[in-house]
């Protein structure tokens, strides 16, 4: 009995990720971007612990791998794509459906990840969770940022760029720590230090302006920092 319970723990967490993505999509459709963002973050937490629990309990399974990809495409593919689609629809109408292309590329990225044996401790191409957090955070911003004729199309263009990053051959480091030494994890530590600075700055500025929703820009800024930091350190990689 204990063995059966141990085996279902990772898949239960994965299902939590999938349900979180479904709830995020519902909130996206209802126009509540902040709740959708919170549920995407909840899905990311489930996604982190399902793999960690499978390794800790030593109960990996082929079904778990496939289920994880299906859940990830809902939470980190469909949900943020739907958020962007609903965010842009009032200003560009049904052209907003172009944003859903990102869900398809997220699925393609996840399928490639399952087959690519190079991606164990790092990633080839941008992972779906940071991409999702970027777009979910951006769509929590006030509509003032798209209050021009051209800005919505810039965002569509940016979504196409993120589609490219998802399936690109650009290496991205992962936040998997096998130990806590600076020598082995200096890239991750510098990234996390930068994130703390960015989040602190965004929160302080949001409080100063009296617009708490501006603090969600921290999510966008941290992911931009992640992408730029990887591109800057790319020449030094072996």
Coordinates of N, CA and C in Angstrom, one line a residue, residues 18 34-35 45 50-51 67 76 82 88 97 119 127 138 149 167 175 184 195 208 231-232:
X18 N -1.7 20.6 -13.9 CA -2.6 20.6 -15.0 C -3.9 21.4 -14.6
X34 N -4.7 38.9 -13.0 CA -3.8 38.7 -11.8 C -4.1 37.3 -11.2
X35 N -5.4 36.9 -11.2 CA -5.6 35.5 -10.7 C -5.1 34.5 -11.6
X45 N 4.9 25.8 -9.3 CA 5.3 25.1 -8.0 C 5.0 23.6 -8.1
X50 N 6.8 17.9 -8.7 CA 6.5 16.6 -9.2 C 7.8 15.9 -9.7
X51 N 8.7 16.6 -10.4 CA 9.9 16.0 -10.8 C 10.8 15.7 -9.6
X67 N 2.6 12.7 -19.0 CA 1.6 13.5 -18.3 C 2.1 14.9 -18.0
X76 N 1.6 26.3 -19.1 CA 2.7 27.2 -19.6 C 2.6 27.5 -21.1
X82 N -3.7 32.4 -24.0 CA -5.0 32.9 -23.8 C -5.1 34.2 -23.1
X88 N -5.3 41.5 -25.8 CA -5.2 42.2 -27.0 C -6.5 42.3 -27.8
X97 N -6.0 36.3 -32.1 CA -5.9 34.9 -32.2 C -4.5 34.4 -32.6
X119 N 19.4 17.7 -22.5 CA 18.7 18.6 -21.6 C 18.5 17.9 -20.2
X127 N 12.8 27.4 -21.7 CA 11.8 26.5 -21.1 C 10.4 27.2 -21.1
X138 N 3.2 40.3 -18.0 CA 3.0 41.4 -18.9 C 1.5 41.8 -19.1
X149 N -1.5 52.6 -31.7 CA -1.8 51.8 -32.9 C -0.8 50.7 -33.1
X167 N 12.1 27.0 -29.3 CA 12.5 25.8 -30.1 C 14.0 26.1 -30.6
X175 N 18.0 25.9 -12.9 CA 18.2 26.3 -11.5 C 18.1 25.0 -10.7
X184 N 30.4 26.0 -8.5 CA 29.6 25.2 -9.4 C 28.3 25.9 -9.8
X195 N 17.7 39.0 -9.8 CA 16.2 38.9 -9.6 C 15.8 39.7 -8.3
X208 N 5.6 53.6 -4.7 CA 5.8 55.1 -4.8 C 4.7 55.7 -5.7
X231 N 22.4 34.9 -22.9 CA 23.0 35.4 -24.1 C 24.4 36.0 -23.9
X232 N 24.5 36.7 -22.8 CA 25.8 37.4 -22.4 C 26.8 36.3 -22.0

